[in-house]
PDB file of C-alpha atoms in Angstrom:
ATOM      1  CA  UNK A  88     119.355 117.276 104.954  1.00 42.00           C
ATOM      2  CA  UNK A  89     117.865 115.388 101.995  1.00 43.00           C
ATOM      3  CA  UNK A  90     121.354 114.632 100.608  1.00 46.00           C
ATOM      4  CA  UNK A  91     122.429 113.261 103.998  1.00 47.00           C
ATOM      5  CA  UNK A  92     119.357 111.041 104.087  1.00 46.00           C
ATOM      6  CA  UNK A  93     120.158 109.653 100.637  1.00 46.00           C
ATOM      7  CA  UNK A  94     123.809 109.010 101.602  1.00 48.00           C
ATOM      8  CA  UNK A  95     122.739 107.228 104.783  1.00 47.00           C
ATOM      9  CA  UNK A  96     120.235 105.050 102.939  1.00 46.00           C
ATOM     10  CA  UNK A  97     122.761 104.059 100.259  1.00 47.00           C
ATOM     11  CA  UNK A  98     125.340 103.276 102.939  1.00 46.00           C
ATOM     12  CA  UNK A  99     122.769 100.968 104.509  1.00 48.00           C
ATOM     13  CA  UNK A 100     122.262  99.221 101.178  1.00 61.00           C
ATOM     14  CA  UNK A 101     118.985 100.904 100.262  1.00 70.00           C
ATOM     15  CA  UNK A 102     118.327 102.082  96.706  1.00 70.00           C
ATOM     16  CA  UNK A 103     118.201 105.783  95.937  1.00 68.00           C
ATOM     17  CA  UNK A 104     115.709 107.228  93.456  1.00 66.00           C
ATOM     18  CA  UNK A 105     118.498 107.725  90.943  1.00 72.00           C
ATOM     19  CA  UNK A 106     119.671 104.119  91.236  1.00 72.00           C
ATOM     20  CA  UNK A 107     116.130 102.894  90.587  1.00 69.00           C
ATOM     21  CA  UNK A 108     115.860 105.113  87.511  1.00 70.00           C
ATOM     22  CA  UNK A 109     119.160 103.807  86.114  1.00 72.00           C
ATOM     23  CA  UNK A 110     117.687 100.302  85.797  1.00 73.00           C
ATOM     24  CA  UNK A 111     116.495  99.953  82.181  1.00 77.00           C
ATOM     25  CA  UNK A 112     113.631  97.555  82.874  1.00 82.00           C
ATOM     26  CA  UNK A 113     112.436  99.326  85.995  1.00 82.00           C
ATOM     27  CA  UNK A 114     112.754 102.679  84.236  1.00 80.00           C
ATOM     28  CA  UNK A 115     110.614 101.397  81.355  1.00 85.00           C
ATOM     29  CA  UNK A 116     107.906 100.225  83.753  1.00 86.00           C
ATOM     30  CA  UNK A 117     107.979 103.547  85.620  1.00 86.00           C
ATOM     31  CA  UNK A 118     107.775 105.437  82.309  1.00 86.00           C
ATOM     32  CA  UNK A 119     104.776 103.373  81.237  1.00 88.00           C
ATOM     33  CA  UNK A 120     103.115 104.059  84.581  1.00 88.00           C
ATOM     34  CA  UNK A 121     103.801 107.788  84.215  1.00 89.00           C
ATOM     35  CA  UNK A 122     102.389 108.033  80.682  1.00 91.00           C
ATOM     36  CA  UNK A 123      99.262 105.979  81.452  1.00 91.00           C
ATOM     37  CA  UNK A 124      98.704 108.064  84.600  1.00 90.00           C
ATOM     38  CA  UNK A 125      98.753 111.221  82.467  1.00 91.00           C
ATOM     39  CA  UNK A 126      96.076 109.594  80.299  1.00 91.00           C
ATOM     40  CA  UNK A 127      93.994 108.793  83.371  1.00 90.00           C
ATOM     41  CA  UNK A 128      94.454 112.368  84.557  1.00 89.00           C
ATOM     42  CA  UNK A 129      93.176 113.679  81.233  1.00 90.00           C
ATOM     43  CA  UNK A 130      89.825 111.964  81.630  1.00 90.00           C
ATOM     44  CA  UNK A 131      89.371 113.439  85.105  1.00 87.00           C
ATOM     45  CA  UNK A 132      88.584 116.664  83.257  1.00 87.00           C
ATOM     46  CA  UNK A 133      87.282 115.211  79.990  1.00 90.00           C
ATOM     47  CA  UNK A 134      84.712 112.690  81.247  1.00 91.00           C
ATOM     48  CA  UNK A 135      82.508 115.189  83.162  1.00 90.00           C
ATOM     49  CA  UNK A 136      82.633 117.581  80.202  1.00 90.00           C
ATOM     50  CA  UNK A 137      81.668 114.767  77.814  1.00 93.00           C
ATOM     51  CA  UNK A 138      78.882 113.685  80.154  1.00 93.00           C
ATOM     52  CA  UNK A 139      77.387 117.175  80.196  1.00 89.00           C
ATOM     53  CA  UNK A 140      77.447 117.186  76.380  1.00 91.00           C
ATOM     54  CA  UNK A 141      75.624 113.875  75.866  1.00 93.00           C
ATOM     55  CA  UNK A 142      73.327 113.635  78.904  1.00 90.00           C
ATOM     56  CA  UNK A 143      70.314 115.013  77.056  1.00 86.00           C
ATOM     57  CA  UNK A 144      67.528 115.647  79.556  1.00 86.00           C
ATOM     58  CA  UNK A 145      69.103 113.448  82.234  1.00 89.00           C
ATOM     59  CA  UNK A 146      69.887 115.342  85.504  1.00 90.00           C
ATOM     60  CA  UNK A 147      73.454 116.620  85.336  1.00 86.00           C
ATOM     61  CA  UNK A 148      74.544 115.609  88.835  1.00 86.00           C
ATOM     62  CA  UNK A 149      73.166 112.090  88.518  1.00 91.00           C
ATOM     63  CA  UNK A 150      74.684 111.655  85.058  1.00 91.00           C
ATOM     64  CA  UNK A 151      78.160 112.653  86.260  1.00 90.00           C
ATOM     65  CA  UNK A 152      77.799 110.418  89.329  1.00 90.00           C
ATOM     66  CA  UNK A 153      76.941 107.444  87.117  1.00 92.00           C
ATOM     67  CA  UNK A 154      79.837 108.076  84.747  1.00 92.00           C
ATOM     68  CA  UNK A 155      82.352 108.687  87.525  1.00 89.00           C
ATOM     69  CA  UNK A 156      81.218 105.668  89.526  1.00 89.00           C
ATOM     70  CA  UNK A 157      80.816 103.111  86.739  1.00 91.00           C
ATOM     71  CA  UNK A 158      84.557 102.349  86.313  1.00 91.00           C
ATOM     72  CA  UNK A 159      84.723 101.224  89.942  1.00 89.00           C
ATOM     73  CA  UNK A 160      81.752  98.859  90.168  1.00 89.00           C
ATOM     74  CA  UNK A 161      83.107  95.678  88.579  1.00 90.00           C
ATOM     75  CA  UNK A 162      86.679  96.728  89.381  1.00 88.00           C
ATOM     76  CA  UNK A 163      85.843  96.808  93.104  1.00 86.00           C
ATOM     77  CA  UNK A 164      84.165  93.412  92.964  1.00 87.00           C
ATOM     78  CA  UNK A 165      87.242  91.875  91.333  1.00 84.00           C
ATOM     79  CA  UNK A 166      89.667  93.675  93.655  1.00 81.00           C
ATOM     80  CA  UNK A 167      87.796  92.494  96.758  1.00 81.00           C
ATOM     81  CA  UNK A 168      87.613  88.968  95.388  1.00 80.00           C
ATOM     82  CA  UNK A 169      91.368  88.912  94.864  1.00 77.00           C
ATOM     83  CA  UNK A 170      92.318  90.858  97.970  1.00 71.00           C
ATOM     84  CA  UNK A 171      90.060  89.256 100.558  1.00 71.00           C
ATOM     85  CA  UNK A 172      89.973  85.748  99.125  1.00 65.00           C
ATOM     86  CA  UNK A 173      92.564  83.139  98.170  1.00 67.00           C
ATOM     87  CA  UNK A 174      92.357  83.480  94.394  1.00 68.00           C
ATOM     88  CA  UNK A 175      95.491  84.973  92.861  1.00 71.00           C
ATOM     89  CA  UNK A 176      96.320  86.172  89.334  1.00 78.00           C
ATOM     90  CA  UNK A 177      99.900  86.905  88.293  1.00 83.00           C
ATOM     91  CA  UNK A 178     100.518  90.698  88.446  1.00 85.00           C
ATOM     92  CA  UNK A 179     101.953  90.752  84.925  1.00 87.00           C
ATOM     93  CA  UNK A 180      98.835  89.071  83.515  1.00 87.00           C
ATOM     94  CA  UNK A 181      96.583  91.530  85.376  1.00 89.00           C
ATOM     95  CA  UNK A 182      98.473  94.544  84.077  1.00 91.00           C
ATOM     96  CA  UNK A 183      98.458  93.245  80.503  1.00 92.00           C
ATOM     97  CA  UNK A 184      94.719  92.515  80.682  1.00 92.00           C
ATOM     98  CA  UNK A 185      94.011  95.977  82.088  1.00 92.00           C
ATOM     99  CA  UNK A 186      96.135  97.704  79.421  1.00 93.00           C
ATOM    100  CA  UNK A 187      94.487  95.782  76.581  1.00 94.00           C
ATOM    101  CA  UNK A 188      90.946  96.304  77.848  1.00 94.00           C
ATOM    102  CA  UNK A 189      91.304  99.970  78.763  1.00 94.00           C
ATOM    103  CA  UNK A 190      93.061 100.910  75.534  1.00 95.00           C
ATOM    104  CA  UNK A 191      90.347  99.232  73.454  1.00 96.00           C
ATOM    105  CA  UNK A 192      87.479 100.660  75.528  1.00 95.00           C
ATOM    106  CA  UNK A 193      88.675 104.269  75.616  1.00 96.00           C
ATOM    107  CA  UNK A 194      89.722 104.415  71.978  1.00 96.00           C
ATOM    108  CA  UNK A 195      86.289 103.050  71.005  1.00 97.00           C
ATOM    109  CA  UNK A 196      84.377 105.405  73.314  1.00 96.00           C
ATOM    110  CA  UNK A 197      86.452 108.389  72.179  1.00 95.00           C
ATOM    111  CA  UNK A 198      85.931 107.546  68.513  1.00 97.00           C
ATOM    112  CA  UNK A 199      82.166 107.273  69.006  1.00 96.00           C
ATOM    113  CA  UNK A 200      82.164 110.600  70.863  1.00 95.00           C
ATOM    114  CA  UNK A 201      84.088 112.375  68.090  1.00 95.00           C
ATOM    115  CA  UNK A 202      81.674 110.914  65.523  1.00 95.00           C
ATOM    116  CA  UNK A 203      78.681 112.135  67.552  1.00 93.00           C
ATOM    117  CA  UNK A 204      77.357 108.611  68.056  1.00 95.00           C
ATOM    118  CA  UNK A 205      78.012 108.179  71.781  1.00 95.00           C
ATOM    119  CA  UNK A 206      75.097 108.097  74.240  1.00 94.00           C
ATOM    120  CA  UNK A 207      75.153 108.376  78.019  1.00 95.00           C
ATOM    121  CA  UNK A 208      74.299 104.704  78.480  1.00 95.00           C
ATOM    122  CA  UNK A 209      76.960 103.620  76.004  1.00 95.00           C
ATOM    123  CA  UNK A 210      79.504 105.649  77.964  1.00 96.00           C
ATOM    124  CA  UNK A 211      78.446 104.134  81.291  1.00 95.00           C
ATOM    125  CA  UNK A 212      78.482 100.595  79.880  1.00 95.00           C
ATOM    126  CA  UNK A 213      81.858 101.079  78.195  1.00 95.00           C
ATOM    127  CA  UNK A 214      83.459 102.404  81.381  1.00 94.00           C
ATOM    128  CA  UNK A 215      81.868  99.622  83.410  1.00 93.00           C
ATOM    129  CA  UNK A 216      83.293  96.875  81.193  1.00 92.00           C
ATOM    130  CA  UNK A 217      86.551  98.561  80.234  1.00 92.00           C
ATOM    131  CA  UNK A 218      87.757  99.171  83.786  1.00 91.00           C
ATOM    132  CA  UNK A 219      87.291  95.703  85.298  1.00 91.00           C
ATOM    133  CA  UNK A 220      91.000  95.270  86.061  1.00 90.00           C
ATOM    134  CA  UNK A 221      91.691  98.922  86.918  1.00 88.00           C
ATOM    135  CA  UNK A 222      91.995  98.686  90.721  1.00 85.00           C
ATOM    136  CA  UNK A 223      93.844  95.364  90.722  1.00 84.00           C
ATOM    137  CA  UNK A 224      96.328  96.684  88.175  1.00 85.00           C
ATOM    138  CA  UNK A 225      97.413  99.487  90.531  1.00 83.00           C
ATOM    139  CA  UNK A 226      98.629  96.909  93.038  1.00 81.00           C
ATOM    140  CA  UNK A 227     100.204  94.909  90.215  1.00 83.00           C
ATOM    141  CA  UNK A 228     102.371  97.866  89.214  1.00 84.00           C
ATOM    142  CA  UNK A 229     103.793  98.141  92.712  1.00 81.00           C
ATOM    143  CA  UNK A 230     104.307  94.402  93.065  1.00 82.00           C
ATOM    144  CA  UNK A 231     106.143  94.133  89.755  1.00 83.00           C
ATOM    145  CA  UNK A 232     108.307  97.184  90.452  1.00 80.00           C
ATOM    146  CA  UNK A 233     109.319  96.082  93.948  1.00 78.00           C
ATOM    147  CA  UNK A 234     110.089  92.571  92.720  1.00 80.00           C
ATOM    148  CA  UNK A 235     112.747  94.060  90.438  1.00 76.00           C
ATOM    149  CA  UNK A 236     114.624  95.678  93.311  1.00 76.00           C
ATOM    150  CA  UNK A 237     114.006  93.438  96.301  1.00 70.00           C
ATOM    151  CA  UNK A 238     113.582  94.796  99.852  1.00 70.00           C
ATOM    152  CA  UNK A 239     116.434  97.299  99.448  1.00 70.00           C
ATOM    153  CA  UNK A 240     114.585  99.187  96.708  1.00 71.00           C
ATOM    154  CA  UNK A 241     111.033  99.129  98.032  1.00 72.00           C
ATOM    155  CA  UNK A 242     111.151 102.620  99.532  1.00 73.00           C
ATOM    156  CA  UNK A 243     112.629 104.192  96.390  1.00 75.00           C
ATOM    157  CA  UNK A 244     110.255 102.382  94.038  1.00 77.00           C
ATOM    158  CA  UNK A 245     107.134 103.219  96.038  1.00 74.00           C
ATOM    159  CA  UNK A 246     108.280 106.834  96.349  1.00 73.00           C
ATOM    160  CA  UNK A 247     108.817 107.110  92.603  1.00 77.00           C
ATOM    161  CA  UNK A 248     105.513 105.437  91.773  1.00 78.00           C
ATOM    162  CA  UNK A 249     103.591 107.597  94.220  1.00 75.00           C
ATOM    163  CA  UNK A 250     105.219 110.851  93.169  1.00 75.00           C
ATOM    164  CA  UNK A 251     105.045 110.265  89.421  1.00 76.00           C
ATOM    165  CA  UNK A 252     101.457 109.021  89.594  1.00 76.00           C
ATOM    166  CA  UNK A 253     100.334 111.993  91.670  1.00 75.00           C
ATOM    167  CA  UNK A 254     102.040 114.503  89.375  1.00 79.00           C
ATOM    168  CA  UNK A 255     100.672 112.836  86.242  1.00 83.00           C
ATOM    169  CA  UNK A 256      97.185 112.079  87.558  1.00 82.00           C
ATOM    170  CA  UNK A 257      96.377 115.321  89.358  1.00 80.00           C
ATOM    171  CA  UNK A 258      98.802 117.950  88.055  1.00 81.00           C
ATOM    172  CA  UNK A 259      99.675 117.334  84.396  1.00 86.00           C
ATOM    173  CA  UNK A 260      96.834 115.091  83.217  1.00 87.00           C
ATOM    174  CA  UNK A 261      93.808 117.238  84.181  1.00 87.00           C
ATOM    175  CA  UNK A 262      95.304 120.357  82.589  1.00 87.00           C
ATOM    176  CA  UNK A 263      96.150 118.513  79.367  1.00 89.00           C
ATOM    177  CA  UNK A 264      92.696 116.921  79.382  1.00 88.00           C
ATOM    178  CA  UNK A 265      90.948 120.239  79.957  1.00 86.00           C
ATOM    179  CA  UNK A 266      92.888 121.954  77.186  1.00 89.00           C
ATOM    180  CA  UNK A 267      92.285 119.039  74.803  1.00 91.00           C
ATOM    181  CA  UNK A 268      88.568 119.039  75.576  1.00 88.00           C
ATOM    182  CA  UNK A 269      88.378 122.801  74.994  1.00 86.00           C
ATOM    183  CA  UNK A 270      90.523 123.020  71.860  1.00 89.00           C
ATOM    184  CA  UNK A 271      89.414 119.742  70.247  1.00 90.00           C
ATOM    185  CA  UNK A 272      86.768 117.711  72.116  1.00 91.00           C
ATOM    186  CA  UNK A 273      86.462 115.460  75.175  1.00 93.00           C
ATOM    187  CA  UNK A 274      86.346 112.462  72.830  1.00 94.00           C
ATOM    188  CA  UNK A 275      89.870 113.203  71.625  1.00 95.00           C
ATOM    189  CA  UNK A 276      91.042 113.147  75.256  1.00 94.00           C
ATOM    190  CA  UNK A 277      89.523 109.681  75.661  1.00 96.00           C
ATOM    191  CA  UNK A 278      91.322 108.440  72.544  1.00 96.00           C
ATOM    192  CA  UNK A 279      94.643 109.771  73.834  1.00 95.00           C
ATOM    193  CA  UNK A 280      94.010 108.051  77.177  1.00 95.00           C
ATOM    194  CA  UNK A 281      93.473 104.765  75.346  1.00 94.00           C
ATOM    195  CA  UNK A 282      96.736 105.235  73.438  1.00 96.00           C
ATOM    196  CA  UNK A 283      98.672 105.784  76.680  1.00 95.00           C
ATOM    197  CA  UNK A 284      97.680 102.272  77.729  1.00 94.00           C
ATOM    198  CA  UNK A 285      99.155 100.925  74.515  1.00 95.00           C
ATOM    199  CA  UNK A 286     102.424 102.444  75.766  1.00 93.00           C
ATOM    200  CA  UNK A 287     101.852 100.801  79.158  1.00 92.00           C
ATOM    201  CA  UNK A 288     101.313  97.462  77.443  1.00 93.00           C
ATOM    202  CA  UNK A 289     104.597  97.791  75.560  1.00 91.00           C
ATOM    203  CA  UNK A 290     106.429  98.742  78.759  1.00 89.00           C
ATOM    204  CA  UNK A 291     105.145  95.641  80.554  1.00 90.00           C
ATOM    205  CA  UNK A 292     106.187  93.347  77.706  1.00 87.00           C
ATOM    206  CA  UNK A 293     109.660  94.881  77.653  1.00 85.00           C
ATOM    207  CA  UNK A 294     110.269  95.253  81.384  1.00 82.00           C
ATOM    208  CA  UNK A 295     108.621  92.215  82.959  1.00 82.00           C
ATOM    209  CA  UNK A 296     109.535  88.686  81.840  1.00 78.00           C
ATOM    210  CA  UNK A 297     106.753  86.119  81.820  1.00 73.00           C
ATOM    211  CA  UNK A 298     106.620  83.720  84.776  1.00 68.00           C
ATOM    212  CA  UNK A 299     105.113  80.329  85.180  1.00 56.00           C
ATOM    213  CA  UNK A 300     102.076  79.810  87.349  1.00 55.00           C
ATOM    214  CA  UNK A 301     102.914  78.614  90.900  1.00 53.00           C
ATOM    215  CA  UNK A 302     103.268  74.861  91.333  1.00 49.00           C
ATOM    216  CA  UNK A 303     100.059  73.041  92.170  1.00 50.00           C
ATOM    217  CA  UNK A 304     101.674  71.457  95.231  1.00 48.00           C
ATOM    218  CA  UNK A 305     102.448  74.742  96.918  1.00 53.00           C
ATOM    219  CA  UNK A 306     100.341  75.884  99.851  1.00 53.00           C
ATOM    220  CA  UNK A 307      97.451  78.178  99.022  1.00 54.00           C
ATOM    221  CA  UNK A 308      98.037  81.829  99.965  1.00 58.00           C
ATOM    222  CA  UNK A 309      96.366  83.209 103.056  1.00 60.00           C
ATOM    223  CA  UNK A 310      93.125  85.058 102.453  1.00 61.00           C
ATOM    224  CA  UNK A 311      92.995  88.808 102.799  1.00 64.00           C
ATOM    225  CA  UNK A 312      90.493  88.570 105.659  1.00 67.00           C
ATOM    226  CA  UNK A 313      92.878  86.318 107.580  1.00 72.00           C
ATOM    227  CA  UNK A 314      95.730  88.767 107.019  1.00 71.00           C
ATOM    228  CA  UNK A 315      93.596  91.688 108.220  1.00 71.00           C
ATOM    229  CA  UNK A 316      92.724  89.765 111.394  1.00 74.00           C
ATOM    230  CA  UNK A 317      96.338  88.752 111.980  1.00 75.00           C
ATOM    231  CA  UNK A 318      97.824  92.220 111.310  1.00 76.00           C
ATOM    232  CA  UNK A 319      95.778  94.875 113.148  1.00 78.00           C
ATOM    233  CA  UNK A 320      97.684  97.850 111.581  1.00 80.00           C
ATOM    234  CA  UNK A 321      96.694  96.581 108.130  1.00 74.00           C
ATOM    235  CA  UNK A 322      93.039  96.415 109.183  1.00 78.00           C
ATOM    236  CA  UNK A 323      93.149  99.942 110.578  1.00 83.00           C
ATOM    237  CA  UNK A 324      94.808 101.229 107.422  1.00 80.00           C
ATOM    238  CA  UNK A 325      92.106  99.513 105.338  1.00 77.00           C
ATOM    239  CA  UNK A 326      89.391 101.356 107.295  1.00 84.00           C
ATOM    240  CA  UNK A 327      91.190 104.709 106.985  1.00 84.00           C
ATOM    241  CA  UNK A 328      91.627 104.361 103.207  1.00 79.00           C
ATOM    242  CA  UNK A 329      88.013 103.226 102.754  1.00 79.00           C
ATOM    243  CA  UNK A 330      86.605 106.150 104.743  1.00 83.00           C
ATOM    244  CA  UNK A 331      88.882 108.662 103.021  1.00 79.00           C
ATOM    245  CA  UNK A 332      87.703 107.602  99.569  1.00 76.00           C
ATOM    246  CA  UNK A 333      84.083 107.357 100.729  1.00 78.00           C
ATOM    247  CA  UNK A 334      84.028 111.019 101.744  1.00 79.00           C
ATOM    248  CA  UNK A 335      86.337 112.237  98.967  1.00 75.00           C
ATOM    249  CA  UNK A 336      84.592 110.839  95.879  1.00 74.00           C
ATOM    250  CA  UNK A 337      81.610 113.276  95.992  1.00 77.00           C
ATOM    251  CA  UNK A 338      84.148 115.943  95.018  1.00 76.00           C
ATOM    252  CA  UNK A 339      84.478 114.223  91.621  1.00 74.00           C
ATOM    253  CA  UNK A 340      80.803 114.931  91.004  1.00 77.00           C
ATOM    254  CA  UNK A 341      80.483 118.339  92.631  1.00 78.00           C
ATOM    255  CA  UNK A 342      83.578 120.054  91.223  1.00 75.00           C
ATOM    256  CA  UNK A 343      82.667 119.839  87.493  1.00 79.00           C
ATOM    257  CA  UNK A 344      79.155 121.096  88.270  1.00 76.00           C
ATOM    258  CA  UNK A 345      80.569 123.985  90.305  1.00 78.00           C
ATOM    259  CA  UNK A 346      83.080 125.020  87.635  1.00 76.00           C
ATOM    260  CA  UNK A 347      80.744 124.696  84.655  1.00 73.00           C
ATOM    261  CA  UNK A 348      77.724 126.066  86.501  1.00 72.00           C
ATOM    262  CA  UNK A 349      78.215 128.660  89.223  1.00 70.00           C
ATOM    263  CA  UNK A 350      81.780 129.609  88.224  1.00 74.00           C
ATOM    264  CA  UNK A 351      81.023 129.487  84.457  1.00 72.00           C
ATOM    265  CA  UNK A 352      84.500 128.111  83.794  1.00 73.00           C
ATOM    266  CA  UNK A 353      85.867 126.269  80.764  1.00 72.00           C
ATOM    267  CA  UNK A 354      87.339 122.803  80.487  1.00 72.00           C
ATOM    268  CA  UNK A 355      90.792 124.349  80.916  1.00 75.00           C
ATOM    269  CA  UNK A 356      89.667 125.985  84.155  1.00 77.00           C
ATOM    270  CA  UNK A 357      88.436 122.632  85.443  1.00 75.00           C
ATOM    271  CA  UNK A 358      91.796 121.061  84.621  1.00 76.00           C
ATOM    272  CA  UNK A 359      93.697 123.849  86.377  1.00 76.00           C
ATOM    273  CA  UNK A 360      91.590 123.473  89.512  1.00 74.00           C
ATOM    274  CA  UNK A 361      92.217 119.731  89.548  1.00 71.00           C
ATOM    275  CA  UNK A 362      95.949 120.406  89.234  1.00 74.00           C
ATOM    276  CA  UNK A 363      95.806 122.096  92.629  1.00 71.00           C
ATOM    277  CA  UNK A 364      95.274 118.659  94.153  1.00 70.00           C
ATOM    278  CA  UNK A 365      98.427 117.441  92.463  1.00 67.00           C
ATOM    279  CA  UNK A 366     100.576 120.319  93.698  1.00 71.00           C
ATOM    280  CA  UNK A 367     100.217 119.206  97.321  1.00 69.00           C
ATOM    281  CA  UNK A 368     100.753 115.568  96.353  1.00 65.00           C
ATOM    282  CA  UNK A 369     103.951 116.509  94.533  1.00 67.00           C
ATOM    283  CA  UNK A 370     105.349 118.327  97.552  1.00 72.00           C
ATOM    284  CA  UNK A 371     104.456 115.423  99.807  1.00 67.00           C
ATOM    285  CA  UNK A 372     106.010 112.884  97.450  1.00 60.00           C
ATOM    286  CA  UNK A 373     109.239 114.853  97.209  1.00 64.00           C
ATOM    287  CA  UNK A 374     109.391 115.131 100.983  1.00 66.00           C
ATOM    288  CA  UNK A 375     109.088 111.368 101.526  1.00 61.00           C
ATOM    289  CA  UNK A 376     112.826 111.050 101.001  1.00 58.00           C
ATOM    290  CA  UNK A 377     113.237 112.640 104.436  1.00 63.00           C
ATOM    291  CA  UNK A 378     111.361 109.702 105.977  1.00 62.00           C
ATOM    292  CA  UNK A 379     114.430 107.540 105.391  1.00 56.00           C
ATOM    293  CA  UNK A 380     115.869 109.088 108.546  1.00 58.00           C
ATOM    294  CA  UNK A 381     112.827 108.147 110.638  1.00 60.00           C
ATOM    295  CA  UNK A 382     112.782 104.903 112.575  1.00 62.00           C
ATOM    296  CA  UNK A 383     109.798 102.749 111.504  1.00 57.00           C
ATOM    297  CA  UNK A 384     107.328 101.858 114.243  1.00 57.00           C
ATOM    298  CA  UNK A 385     104.048  99.874 114.296  1.00 56.00           C
ATOM    299  CA  UNK A 386     100.778 101.743 113.917  1.00 52.00           C
TER     300      UNK A 386
END
């Protein structure tokens, strides 16, 4: 059934996964995304473990909540400014800025942790400043990848990005991060995460040619609020995604406390539990190829 779906899509002019992977530039960008996603997955396990080591007398739950939430504060402000307003930054520039900033921040924080000089407030401040472009860069990856293929490759590219990111972020990364934190230290996991963004930076330079800024005479882009009002399905999807993340994020705080406290598990155990999230995402991503046979309809 899956083979028939691929054959039908290619007959209609759509890209298959394999065709997308055969493109050198697109493949480099996808590889950079995969490697940096593994790095991000590593700190899912490593950051809570590091927080519990350096929190001192600070309440454990509140300390983990601060550390887990700090990367999203300034990043959300910037993402909302870009998404709901008219200001636009070229996706390539956003991804380069994010790679540079995150690599520097995590290598520095990891080095301080290994040296025993990192404090809780230094960790919170470093994550706050080092993740400013994090959310916007996720959209930039998709925009850059789909620009390389055009409309015919959008399904394949988004499927590959979603599948590889889910596998790396929730299946491979947390296990590697948990093992690294147990065998070496959580600080080493942070350093490795920073190095993965050096790889991402190189992939962007190789895969994506620089573009000029849009001409000053061109019409300003529509604001995100106007688009949400004009496209009701987009507004409904925005609400669904917001509510999902609102009710999901407490798991990031509760799970490390449960594993390290009541379950008395190690960092490796925490990583293995996180990988359970990725197993379902992997199956779902692999099954998306079957959606090629479904007729699209409005929400």
